XYZ file of C-alpha atoms in Angstrom:
671
model
C 5.336 15.904 -12.563
C 8.996 16.247 -11.855
C 8.424 19.329 -9.568
C 6.493 17.167 -7.194
C 9.146 14.357 -7.184
C 11.845 16.856 -6.537
C 9.841 18.624 -3.780
C 9.370 15.288 -1.980
C 12.998 14.425 -2.032
C 13.983 17.777 -0.864
C 11.406 17.475 1.915
C 12.816 14.056 3.078
C 16.585 15.528 2.789
C 15.851 18.168 5.376
C 15.014 15.604 7.993
C 17.602 12.963 7.341
C 20.291 12.467 9.863
C 23.256 14.957 9.455
C 25.947 12.079 8.859
C 23.681 10.175 6.151
C 24.624 9.906 2.826
C 23.313 12.936 0.968
C 23.094 11.241 -2.405
C 20.669 8.514 -1.163
C 16.975 8.853 -1.098
C 13.923 6.740 0.353
C 11.419 5.613 -2.228
C 8.173 3.720 -1.385
C 6.461 1.019 -3.466
C 4.252 -1.909 -3.588
C 5.394 -5.358 -5.037
C 1.983 -7.235 -4.304
C -1.010 -6.212 -6.309
C -3.885 -8.177 -7.968
C -6.194 -7.322 -10.763
C -9.248 -9.357 -11.772
C -7.067 -11.682 -13.556
C -6.857 -13.423 -10.213
C -9.936 -15.472 -9.309
C -10.578 -14.210 -5.816
C -10.176 -10.768 -7.015
C -12.782 -11.449 -9.592
C -15.224 -12.884 -7.285
C -14.730 -9.920 -4.858
C -15.439 -7.646 -7.710
C -19.095 -8.988 -8.363
C -21.745 -6.624 -7.402
C -23.226 -9.276 -5.131
C -20.180 -9.226 -3.184
C -20.252 -5.217 -2.787
C -17.940 -5.068 -5.923
C -17.750 -2.586 -8.425
C -17.079 -4.682 -11.263
C -13.686 -5.462 -12.885
C -10.410 -3.915 -12.019
C -7.829 -4.289 -14.859
C -3.956 -3.948 -14.704
C -4.522 -0.253 -16.058
C -6.296 0.507 -12.881
C -3.469 -0.543 -10.716
C -1.025 1.670 -12.845
C -3.282 4.915 -12.677
C -3.772 4.327 -8.839
C 0.010 4.053 -8.460
C 0.756 7.058 -10.286
C -2.115 9.233 -9.365
C -3.819 7.933 -6.209
C -1.238 6.442 -3.872
C 1.603 8.337 -5.650
C 4.123 5.498 -5.118
C 7.617 5.250 -6.733
C 7.431 1.557 -7.596
C 5.153 -1.422 -7.954
C 4.588 -4.727 -9.532
C 1.355 -6.759 -10.517
C 1.237 -10.326 -9.130
C -1.826 -11.968 -10.076
C -2.184 -15.533 -9.196
C -0.477 -17.975 -11.380
C -3.163 -20.617 -10.719
C -5.851 -18.493 -12.764
C -3.525 -17.731 -15.663
C -3.990 -17.998 -19.342
C -1.777 -17.302 -22.118
C -3.797 -14.235 -23.060
C -3.951 -12.825 -19.650
C -0.245 -13.030 -19.147
C 0.448 -11.397 -22.586
C -2.199 -8.631 -21.612
C -0.547 -8.191 -18.446
C 2.942 -7.656 -20.009
C 1.392 -5.161 -22.432
C -0.233 -3.073 -19.656
C 2.792 -2.912 -17.424
C 5.029 -1.946 -20.633
C 2.346 0.715 -21.216
C 2.360 1.831 -17.747
C 6.152 2.258 -17.770
C 6.163 3.984 -21.273
C 4.290 6.770 -19.546
C 7.424 8.215 -17.667
C 9.021 10.814 -19.854
C 12.556 10.166 -18.556
C 13.074 6.341 -18.391
C 16.478 6.902 -16.341
C 14.683 9.012 -13.808
C 11.012 7.825 -14.140
C 8.148 9.052 -11.996
C 6.957 5.476 -11.720
C 8.789 2.046 -12.114
C 6.276 -0.687 -13.050
C 7.577 -4.336 -12.739
C 5.962 -7.592 -13.809
C 5.461 -10.705 -11.652
C 2.921 -13.368 -10.427
C 2.169 -15.069 -7.409
C 3.026 -18.732 -6.551
C -0.055 -19.622 -4.200
C 0.888 -22.716 -2.530
C -1.416 -24.380 0.118
C -0.967 -27.484 1.629
C -3.733 -29.397 3.521
C -1.386 -30.791 6.098
C 1.764 -29.161 7.981
C 4.338 -31.297 5.946
C 2.938 -30.230 2.657
C 2.468 -26.521 3.366
C 5.076 -23.929 1.888
C 2.915 -20.924 1.479
C 2.535 -18.084 -1.109
C 5.589 -16.533 -2.882
C 5.620 -13.631 -5.106
C 8.094 -13.740 -8.105
C 9.158 -10.384 -9.522
C 11.267 -9.624 -12.617
C 13.645 -6.896 -13.168
C 12.891 -6.335 -17.043
C 9.924 -6.119 -19.086
C 11.127 -7.903 -22.237
C 9.964 -11.420 -23.174
C 13.462 -12.637 -22.551
C 13.457 -11.241 -19.038
C 10.175 -12.724 -17.887
C 8.728 -16.158 -17.565
C 7.335 -17.600 -20.628
C 4.257 -18.365 -18.470
C 3.335 -17.826 -14.730
C 4.235 -20.965 -12.801
C 1.365 -22.038 -10.454
C 1.583 -24.202 -7.360
C -0.055 -27.455 -7.376
C -2.555 -28.682 -4.711
C -5.186 -27.033 -2.743
C -4.697 -23.477 -4.021
C -4.868 -24.646 -7.832
C -8.207 -26.580 -6.742
C -9.625 -23.302 -5.141
C -8.575 -20.790 -7.898
C -8.828 -22.944 -10.842
C -10.729 -26.329 -10.595
C -13.324 -26.200 -7.851
C -14.865 -22.708 -8.242
C -18.206 -22.889 -9.648
C -19.731 -21.089 -12.570
C -22.631 -18.905 -11.654
C -25.933 -20.073 -12.297
C -28.138 -18.220 -14.824
C -30.563 -16.921 -12.186
C -27.693 -14.566 -10.826
C -27.398 -12.203 -13.966
C -31.236 -12.206 -14.220
C -31.640 -11.224 -10.484
C -29.161 -8.357 -10.972
C -29.883 -7.533 -14.482
C -28.132 -4.037 -14.635
C -25.065 -5.752 -13.747
C -25.414 -8.934 -15.977
C -22.319 -8.374 -18.018
C -20.080 -8.720 -15.188
C -21.602 -12.148 -14.271
C -21.467 -13.334 -17.835
C -17.761 -12.178 -17.980
C -16.770 -14.457 -14.780
C -18.358 -17.382 -16.383
C -16.300 -16.681 -19.584
C -13.344 -16.269 -16.928
C -13.750 -19.728 -15.842
C -14.188 -21.459 -19.121
C -11.033 -19.873 -20.473
C -9.112 -21.170 -17.491
C -10.321 -24.647 -18.178
C -9.626 -24.352 -21.858
C -5.865 -24.072 -20.984
C -4.087 -27.410 -21.315
C -1.695 -28.475 -18.545
C 2.007 -28.398 -19.352
C 3.726 -31.869 -19.702
C 5.387 -31.981 -15.787
C 8.382 -34.159 -17.226
C 9.627 -31.472 -19.634
C 12.033 -28.658 -18.650
C 10.231 -25.410 -18.526
C 12.313 -24.101 -21.399
C 10.987 -26.786 -23.756
C 7.333 -26.140 -22.914
C 4.934 -24.748 -25.604
C 3.848 -21.049 -24.587
C 0.024 -21.873 -24.380
C 0.036 -24.406 -21.775
C -0.626 -24.213 -17.778
C 2.666 -24.917 -15.939
C 3.056 -25.757 -12.326
C 5.692 -26.516 -9.593
C 4.872 -28.515 -6.549
C 7.626 -27.239 -4.059
C 9.771 -24.236 -3.867
C 12.762 -25.993 -5.223
C 10.796 -26.789 -8.064
C 9.736 -23.330 -8.659
C 13.292 -22.283 -8.467
C 14.477 -24.952 -10.976
C 11.820 -23.909 -13.516
C 12.700 -20.242 -13.349
C 16.512 -21.016 -13.677
C 15.922 -23.510 -16.520
C 14.506 -20.342 -18.285
C 17.692 -18.364 -17.546
C 15.835 -16.281 -15.104
C 16.760 -15.034 -11.364
C 13.964 -13.033 -10.230
C 13.114 -12.085 -6.565
C 11.237 -14.601 -4.760
C 9.462 -13.160 -1.866
C 7.466 -15.197 0.606
C 4.318 -13.278 1.897
C 1.432 -14.240 4.341
C 3.631 -16.662 6.174
C 1.414 -16.512 9.356
C -1.932 -16.480 7.837
C -3.934 -18.861 9.612
C -7.065 -18.851 6.945
C -4.908 -21.021 4.830
C -1.979 -22.125 6.674
C -2.659 -25.348 8.671
C -2.021 -25.445 12.490
C 1.030 -27.012 13.241
C 3.116 -25.702 10.250
C 6.448 -24.221 10.906
C 9.191 -22.561 8.854
C 11.630 -25.384 9.711
C 11.160 -27.579 6.760
C 11.920 -24.565 4.375
C 15.292 -24.167 5.718
C 16.269 -27.404 4.148
C 19.258 -26.954 1.802
C 17.089 -28.330 -1.236
C 14.792 -25.211 -1.099
C 17.582 -23.054 -1.342
C 16.316 -20.435 1.515
C 19.481 -18.165 0.730
C 17.189 -16.938 -2.558
C 14.589 -15.866 -0.534
C 16.246 -12.336 0.117
C 13.317 -10.312 1.306
C 9.904 -11.284 3.198
C 6.755 -9.438 3.238
C 6.318 -8.964 6.927
C 2.918 -6.879 6.708
C 0.152 -6.344 4.188
C -3.381 -5.537 4.134
C -4.004 -9.189 5.317
C -2.283 -8.333 8.510
C 1.169 -8.535 10.403
C 3.218 -11.616 10.259
C 5.959 -10.445 12.481
C 5.719 -11.561 16.059
C 6.178 -14.826 17.887
C 4.000 -16.208 20.637
C 4.280 -19.307 22.471
C 0.916 -20.743 21.794
C -0.519 -23.516 19.839
C -4.043 -24.488 18.365
C -3.475 -28.110 18.329
C -1.158 -30.867 19.174
C -0.389 -33.415 16.328
C -0.225 -36.940 17.059
C 0.749 -37.599 13.464
C 0.923 -35.501 10.273
C -2.815 -36.125 9.759
C -3.953 -36.497 13.203
C -4.437 -33.652 15.953
C -5.893 -33.354 19.403
C -7.359 -30.152 20.660
C -5.277 -28.395 23.258
C -6.781 -26.213 26.136
C -6.932 -22.519 26.271
C -3.437 -20.747 27.114
C -2.915 -17.495 28.629
C -4.747 -15.020 26.410
C -5.286 -17.328 23.739
C -8.228 -19.615 23.060
C -7.815 -22.500 20.305
C -10.834 -22.469 17.817
C -11.447 -26.177 18.620
C -12.003 -25.315 22.111
C -14.578 -22.812 21.164
C -16.240 -25.328 18.823
C -16.766 -27.345 21.779
C -18.368 -24.304 23.913
C -20.692 -23.438 20.953
C -21.911 -27.108 20.678
C -22.243 -27.356 24.416
C -24.446 -24.108 24.570
C -26.653 -25.254 21.772
C -27.043 -28.781 23.288
C -28.075 -27.471 26.745
C -30.628 -25.115 24.597
C -32.167 -28.073 23.319
C -32.679 -29.583 26.667
C -29.908 -32.221 26.688
C -28.408 -33.291 29.913
C -24.956 -31.982 31.068
C -23.277 -35.368 30.463
C -24.690 -35.620 26.924
C -23.657 -32.075 26.293
C -20.122 -32.631 27.373
C -19.819 -35.578 25.282
C -20.895 -33.599 22.142
C -18.632 -30.706 23.139
C -15.559 -33.272 23.070
C -16.640 -34.815 19.795
C -16.985 -30.943 18.601
C -13.374 -30.223 19.948
C -11.857 -33.443 18.140
C -13.690 -32.642 14.978
C -12.587 -29.202 14.724
C -8.746 -29.900 15.846
C -8.893 -32.502 12.817
C -10.202 -30.304 10.065
C -7.422 -27.748 9.878
C -8.224 -24.278 8.672
C -11.909 -25.353 8.027
C -12.658 -26.287 11.666
C -15.611 -24.037 11.581
C -17.352 -26.478 9.102
C -17.832 -28.880 11.813
C -20.505 -26.738 13.160
C -23.731 -26.096 11.002
C -24.824 -22.453 10.258
C -22.501 -20.806 12.654
C -22.507 -17.116 12.993
C -19.040 -15.502 12.592
C -19.313 -13.506 15.955
C -20.159 -16.772 17.843
C -16.251 -17.706 17.479
C -15.427 -14.622 19.686
C -11.632 -14.091 19.914
C -10.822 -17.706 19.533
C -7.628 -18.294 17.233
C -6.583 -14.789 17.286
C -3.409 -13.020 18.634
C -4.867 -10.679 21.079
C -1.748 -8.679 21.750
C -0.056 -8.547 18.323
C 0.111 -5.233 16.246
C -2.719 -5.436 13.508
C -2.178 -9.279 13.357
C -3.100 -11.578 10.590
C -6.319 -13.568 10.796
C -5.551 -16.725 12.882
C -1.965 -15.695 13.140
C 0.328 -18.740 13.275
C 3.326 -17.981 15.357
C 5.539 -20.660 14.304
C 5.477 -19.294 10.858
C 5.939 -15.804 12.006
C 9.066 -13.522 10.688
C 10.678 -13.684 14.349
C 10.449 -17.512 14.467
C 11.972 -17.835 11.137
C 14.810 -15.496 11.842
C 15.578 -17.626 15.162
C 15.701 -21.048 13.934
C 18.780 -22.815 12.336
C 19.261 -25.936 10.261
C 22.025 -28.061 11.447
C 21.271 -31.182 9.135
C 24.254 -32.314 7.026
C 26.760 -29.760 8.242
C 30.374 -30.392 7.419
C 32.826 -29.508 10.032
C 33.062 -25.842 10.930
C 30.315 -24.869 8.533
C 27.705 -22.476 9.604
C 24.125 -23.465 10.111
C 21.683 -22.869 7.566
C 19.481 -19.658 8.429
C 17.071 -17.435 6.690
C 18.477 -13.937 6.333
C 15.470 -11.658 5.068
C 15.029 -7.998 4.348
C 11.682 -6.621 5.376
C 9.087 -5.091 2.864
C 5.287 -4.612 3.445
C 2.703 -4.532 0.620
C -0.992 -4.046 0.006
C -1.958 -7.496 -1.494
C -4.710 -5.522 -2.780
C -7.177 -7.485 -5.005
C -9.065 -4.487 -6.753
C -6.242 -3.181 -8.796
C -5.035 -0.540 -6.231
C -1.487 -0.278 -5.649
C -0.083 1.532 -2.565
C -3.104 1.529 -0.250
C -2.821 2.900 3.099
C -1.754 6.556 2.705
C -5.305 7.270 3.916
C -7.695 5.333 5.986
C -10.669 5.480 3.547
C -13.089 3.377 1.018
C -13.094 0.151 3.135
C -14.599 -1.904 0.333
C -11.871 -0.674 -2.122
C -8.944 -0.160 -0.234
C -9.057 -3.471 1.960
C -10.242 -7.018 1.090
C -13.536 -6.708 3.072
C -16.226 -8.627 1.211
C -19.360 -10.608 1.931
C -22.485 -11.034 -0.062
C -24.971 -7.943 -0.093
C -27.886 -10.265 0.226
C -28.224 -13.641 1.981
C -29.780 -15.340 -1.039
C -26.336 -15.217 -2.628
C -24.626 -17.065 0.283
C -25.202 -20.704 -1.070
C -22.937 -19.727 -4.399
C -20.023 -19.599 -2.017
C -21.199 -21.850 1.172
C -23.371 -24.522 0.209
C -26.952 -24.605 1.911
C -26.369 -25.904 5.366
C -28.662 -27.403 7.950
C -30.388 -25.419 10.797
C -27.930 -24.803 13.732
C -28.049 -27.629 16.230
C -25.872 -29.333 18.378
C -25.000 -31.944 15.538
C -21.181 -32.264 14.944
C -20.142 -32.703 11.259
C -16.873 -34.483 10.487
C -15.514 -34.134 7.336
C -12.465 -36.068 5.758
C -9.804 -34.133 4.075
C -10.927 -35.750 0.813
C -14.441 -34.214 1.473
C -12.828 -30.971 2.251
C -10.784 -30.916 -0.889
C -13.855 -31.690 -2.976
C -15.744 -28.287 -1.677
C -15.717 -24.988 -3.362
C -12.491 -23.455 -2.476
C -13.868 -20.345 -0.572
C -16.232 -22.591 1.427
C -13.222 -23.630 3.244
C -12.213 -20.239 4.647
C -14.173 -17.801 6.783
C -14.844 -15.029 4.391
C -17.071 -13.005 6.312
C -15.246 -13.241 9.712
C -11.993 -12.382 7.899
C -13.141 -9.365 6.544
C -13.266 -7.639 9.865
C -9.319 -8.334 9.906
C -8.430 -6.799 6.526
C -6.588 -3.486 6.723
C -5.250 -0.826 4.103
C -2.005 -1.882 2.874
C 1.850 -1.473 3.873
C 4.635 -0.252 1.727
C 8.061 -1.312 0.861
C 10.758 1.399 1.523
C 14.267 1.240 -0.249
C 17.385 3.372 0.226
C 18.539 4.076 -3.221
C 20.860 6.625 -4.999
C 18.360 7.040 -7.732
C 14.920 6.254 -9.200
C 15.727 3.994 -12.102
C 14.625 0.370 -12.176
C 18.194 -0.879 -11.713
C 19.003 1.409 -8.688
C 15.575 0.242 -6.795
C 16.317 -3.671 -7.873
C 19.753 -3.380 -6.313
C 18.471 -1.878 -2.961
C 15.877 -4.704 -2.959
C 18.928 -7.153 -3.712
C 21.163 -5.769 -0.867
C 18.103 -5.834 1.726
C 18.499 -2.000 2.228
C 14.718 -2.011 2.829
C 12.411 -1.531 5.504
C 8.510 -2.144 5.853
C 5.672 0.310 7.026
C 2.110 -0.372 7.755
C 0.954 2.241 5.408
C 2.573 5.676 6.299
C 5.568 6.769 4.471
C 7.857 7.193 7.610
C 11.442 7.512 7.087
C 13.869 5.314 8.881
C 17.702 4.866 8.985
C 19.471 1.996 10.832
C 23.325 1.788 10.718
C 25.964 0.099 12.413
C 29.323 1.764 13.211
C 32.479 -0.560 14.027
C 35.299 0.699 16.187
C 37.121 2.132 13.104
C 34.028 4.067 12.357
C 33.160 1.869 9.200
C 29.386 2.181 8.471
C 26.981 -0.786 7.604
C 23.520 0.080 6.446
C 20.148 -1.792 7.154
C 20.273 -5.157 5.616
C 23.921 -5.719 6.014
C 25.730 -8.713 7.645
C 28.810 -7.864 9.702
C 31.571 -10.226 10.925
C 32.848 -9.038 14.126
C 33.678 -10.004 17.628
C 32.925 -6.515 18.973
C 29.392 -5.178 19.126
C 29.950 -1.609 17.976
C 27.506 0.794 17.923
C 24.093 1.135 16.289
C 22.351 4.460 15.069
C 18.595 4.815 14.529
C 16.975 7.761 13.220
C 13.345 7.741 12.407
C 10.773 10.485 11.008
C 7.154 10.708 10.954
C 5.017 10.490 7.772
C 3.382 13.744 6.606
C -0.257 14.282 7.762
C -2.618 14.128 4.971
C -4.764 17.087 3.535
C -8.172 15.897 2.161
C -8.857 15.318 -1.453
C -6.259 15.015 -4.348
C -3.648 17.273 -5.607
C -4.516 19.456 -8.631
C -2.022 17.563 -10.867
C -3.878 14.334 -10.312
C -7.351 15.580 -10.939
C -6.005 17.338 -14.047
C -4.288 14.076 -15.222
C -7.359 11.582 -14.593
C -10.433 13.800 -14.547
C -12.885 14.275 -11.867
C -15.031 11.050 -12.667
C -12.002 8.521 -12.775
C -10.786 10.299 -9.528
C -13.987 9.627 -8.013
C -14.192 6.155 -9.298
C -10.573 5.036 -8.826
C -9.302 7.053 -5.795
C -12.653 7.302 -3.931
C -11.786 11.326 -4.281
C -8.739 10.757 -1.634
C -5.243 10.536 -2.852
C -1.819 11.061 -1.223
C -1.842 14.609 -0.497
C 0.764 15.428 2.066
C 0.604 18.592 4.101
C 3.480 20.238 5.730
C 3.113 18.941 9.242
C 4.535 15.522 10.192
C 3.368 12.825 12.577
C 5.635 12.484 15.573
C 7.513 9.399 16.520
C 6.496 8.386 19.869
C 9.273 5.649 20.651
C 11.681 3.389 18.810
C 11.883 -0.273 19.874
C 14.911 -2.581 19.147
C 14.267 -6.324 18.631
C 17.022 -8.774 19.211
C 17.045 -12.134 17.905
C 19.814 -14.538 18.593
C 19.394 -17.572 16.336
C 19.696 -21.062 17.381
C 23.430 -22.515 18.099
C 21.978 -25.979 18.676
C 18.761 -27.684 17.819
C 17.620 -28.030 21.393
C 17.210 -24.376 22.151
C 13.686 -22.992 22.859
C 12.694 -20.213 20.248
C 10.889 -18.177 22.625
C 14.204 -17.504 24.775
C 15.999 -16.354 21.755
C 13.903 -13.563 20.759
C 14.145 -10.400 22.842
C 10.910 -8.242 21.988
C 11.723 -5.717 23.271
C 15.372 -5.469 23.856
C 15.524 -1.656 24.143
C 12.893 0.928 23.908
C 13.712 4.490 23.364
C 11.095 7.131 24.191
C 11.105 10.081 21.770
C 10.834 13.744 22.509
C 8.113 15.489 20.406
C 10.170 16.779 17.376
C 8.964 17.254 13.733
C 12.522 16.500 12.481
C 12.305 12.963 14.081
C 13.986 10.963 16.597
C 17.647 9.574 17.048
C 19.384 7.444 19.435
C 22.540 5.121 19.644
C 22.863 1.878 21.534
C 25.442 -1.044 21.837
C 24.908 -4.578 23.261
C 27.219 -5.483 25.736
C 26.051 -9.063 25.739
C 27.230 -9.544 22.406
C 30.846 -9.942 22.917
C 30.499 -11.629 26.126
C 28.192 -14.366 24.576
C 30.121 -14.827 21.658
C 27.206 -15.900 19.442
C 25.318 -14.452 16.363
C 22.916 -11.807 16.714
C 20.352 -9.936 14.799
C 18.931 -6.611 15.373
C 15.943 -4.580 13.885
C 14.422 -1.279 14.700
C 10.589 -0.705 15.092
C 9.433 2.822 14.946
C 6.030 3.847 16.200
C 4.550 7.162 15.249
C 1.507 8.714 17.007
C -1.545 6.813 16.431
C -4.522 7.510 13.856
C -8.068 5.897 13.256
C -7.503 2.751 11.296
C -9.872 0.669 9.249
C -10.444 -2.681 11.202
C -7.780 -1.509 13.953
C -9.874 -3.350 16.412
C -11.312 -6.261 14.450
C -13.300 -8.234 16.919
C -14.745 -5.422 19.109
C -14.715 -7.692 22.158
C -16.978 -7.053 25.241
C -14.873 -8.588 27.969
C -15.769 -9.643 31.479
C -13.841 -8.528 34.633
C -11.216 -11.344 33.919
C -10.694 -9.866 30.253
C -12.568 -12.841 28.575
C -14.296 -12.157 25.433
C -17.968 -12.701 26.045
C -19.393 -10.829 23.151
C -18.027 -9.944 19.555
C-alpha cells in the first residue's frame, strides 16, 4: 500500500544527513533469484532433499512484495537449464508481477527479467565464473530472444549429466510422487531442446534452440548482436566449491573481455562474502593442469594437507607402519591437489566433519565456502593490466559498484530481513534419508586408507553434484543480502540509472542506510560510485544508520493480501515487519586500495583493510564522521576508498559454520 511506502521514505528521511539531497531516497532490491526452472533449485525442492516441492517465478514475486517487502528484484534462472517454453513463462510471470503495481510511474515493486550465465572451468585458465544478465525493459525486443548459457562444466552439471530419478523414488515417497515425475519431465524437456548453430550470429538464430557462449567476450557479442545492452554482474567470484584453486581475476582484465562493461559486482549473497583478500593459497601450480600441495599457512590449512592427515589416521588405525602411512598421506596430498574442487573424492566415504576447517578463511566475515582470495573483490580492485598500453594510456582496471543479493533457489527474493526458516531462506540441503544419497553421490567403498585418483575426464563424466560437497556447504549458507540504490524515485528507469552510475551499496541482509560522499576544496560533492580526477585528497563524509529492529509476524496488509495459508507456506509466518527502534551502528571502517602502478607490485601491500576505524556513539539517528588521506597527494597515485558500516550483532543462521573445538594453540581438532 502507498501509505506503507510513504511511511518508509519518511522514516529514512528523518535520519538522513542534514546536507543530503532531500529528493533522493534509498531503495532495496534483490537481483539474483532462482525458481525451480533452475536444475539445482529443482533438485533442492525435492522432498527427499528436505524440499517443499516446486517454487515457480510467481512465488518470488509474492515473496518480494509481501514477505520481504523489497522495492525491486529480478529473476535469474540458470540459462543452462532453459527451454523456450520456460523462457516465455518467465517473461509472462514477470510481466504479471509488474502489472500488479497500480501506478507504473511510482510502482510498489519493480520486477526485472534476467538470466544467469553459469560458467565453470575445470582448470584456472578456463574459469571465468558466473554472471547475471539483467534487462531494463520487459517487452520482447528489450530482452534476449533466448537465455544464453555457458559451455563446459556447468552445462554438463545443469543440463547433461544430471540423472533422471529411478522409478523406485516416487514409489518410496508415494504422497510426493508428482514432484519426482515432474523433475524427470523437466530433464526430458531440456534434452529435447536442440543446440543452436554456434556459427550463426545470435540475431539469426531460431527462437527454439539452446544458445551458448564460451567466454565473457562471446556472451557480450551475442547480446550486442541482438541490440541489447544489459547489466552484466559477476557474482560468487570467490566461491571455492566451483572455482578451481589457482584462479585469479587477472585474465578477465584482458581488453577483449571488455571489463569496463561489468559496472557492478555482487560482493555478498546467501552463498557468502567474496570481499576480503588474504595472502594464502591452496596449491601451487606447476602447469595449468598439474599442481602440488602446499603446507599449512598461518591460520589456513589447505584441503590437500587435511586429505593427507585423514588418510594417515586411517592407515594407522589399520595397523600399518609409520613409513607406509606417510607414503599414503603423501599420495593423498598429491591426488587431492590435482583434483581441484573435487579433492574430497580422493578419499572414499569421508564424513564432512572430518575436513575440520581446512580450505576455509577463518577470519573473514561470513566467508564463502572455500573462499578463493585471488578472485575476491579486493584483489580485483587492486590489480591492473598493463598489456598493450599506448604511451600515456591508463592501465585497464575493474571499477565496480557493490551490490548484494540472495541467490535464493526457492523462489524467495530478498531473504535476510529475519533469521528464520533455514530450509527456505538459505540454500541448506541434504538428503533426509541415507538411502537417497546414491542418487547424487554414487555408491562408494568402505572408508579405508586407499587413495583414489580421478583424471579430469573421469571427473567431468560424473553427475554434476557429485563433484561438490553438498552437505558440508550447507553449514555455510546464510540468508541473503540486498542491493541498495540512491535514487530520486521508484520508477524502473530511475532504479536502472542508479545501478548504471554505481550509486549503490551492499548489505548482508539488514536495511542499513549509508551515505558516502567526497567534497573537493571547492565544496563540489561526488556521491558513492563516482570517479574523481584530482591531485588533492579532499574530504570524505560517511553517514550510516542502523536497520529497524523487527517485530514478530507479518503486517496486516500482507496477511490480507495473501491469506493466512499462503503467508504460512511462503513467508513461514515471518515478514519484513519493522518496529520503531533501530539497531545501533557500532563502527565504520574505511578500506583503501591503491591499484597497481606496475605489474610487479604485491597485491597484499596495496590493500589497507582497515585504513581507518571510527568508533560510533550509541545513537538511533546513526553515525557520521569525516576524514581525509594526506598520503594521497604525497604519493601521487590512484586510490580507491570504500566504507564498511557494522551494526550491533544479531543471531545469524550459520553465523559460525564449522563450530570448531580448538586446542590451546587454536587448531581445529573437532568440527
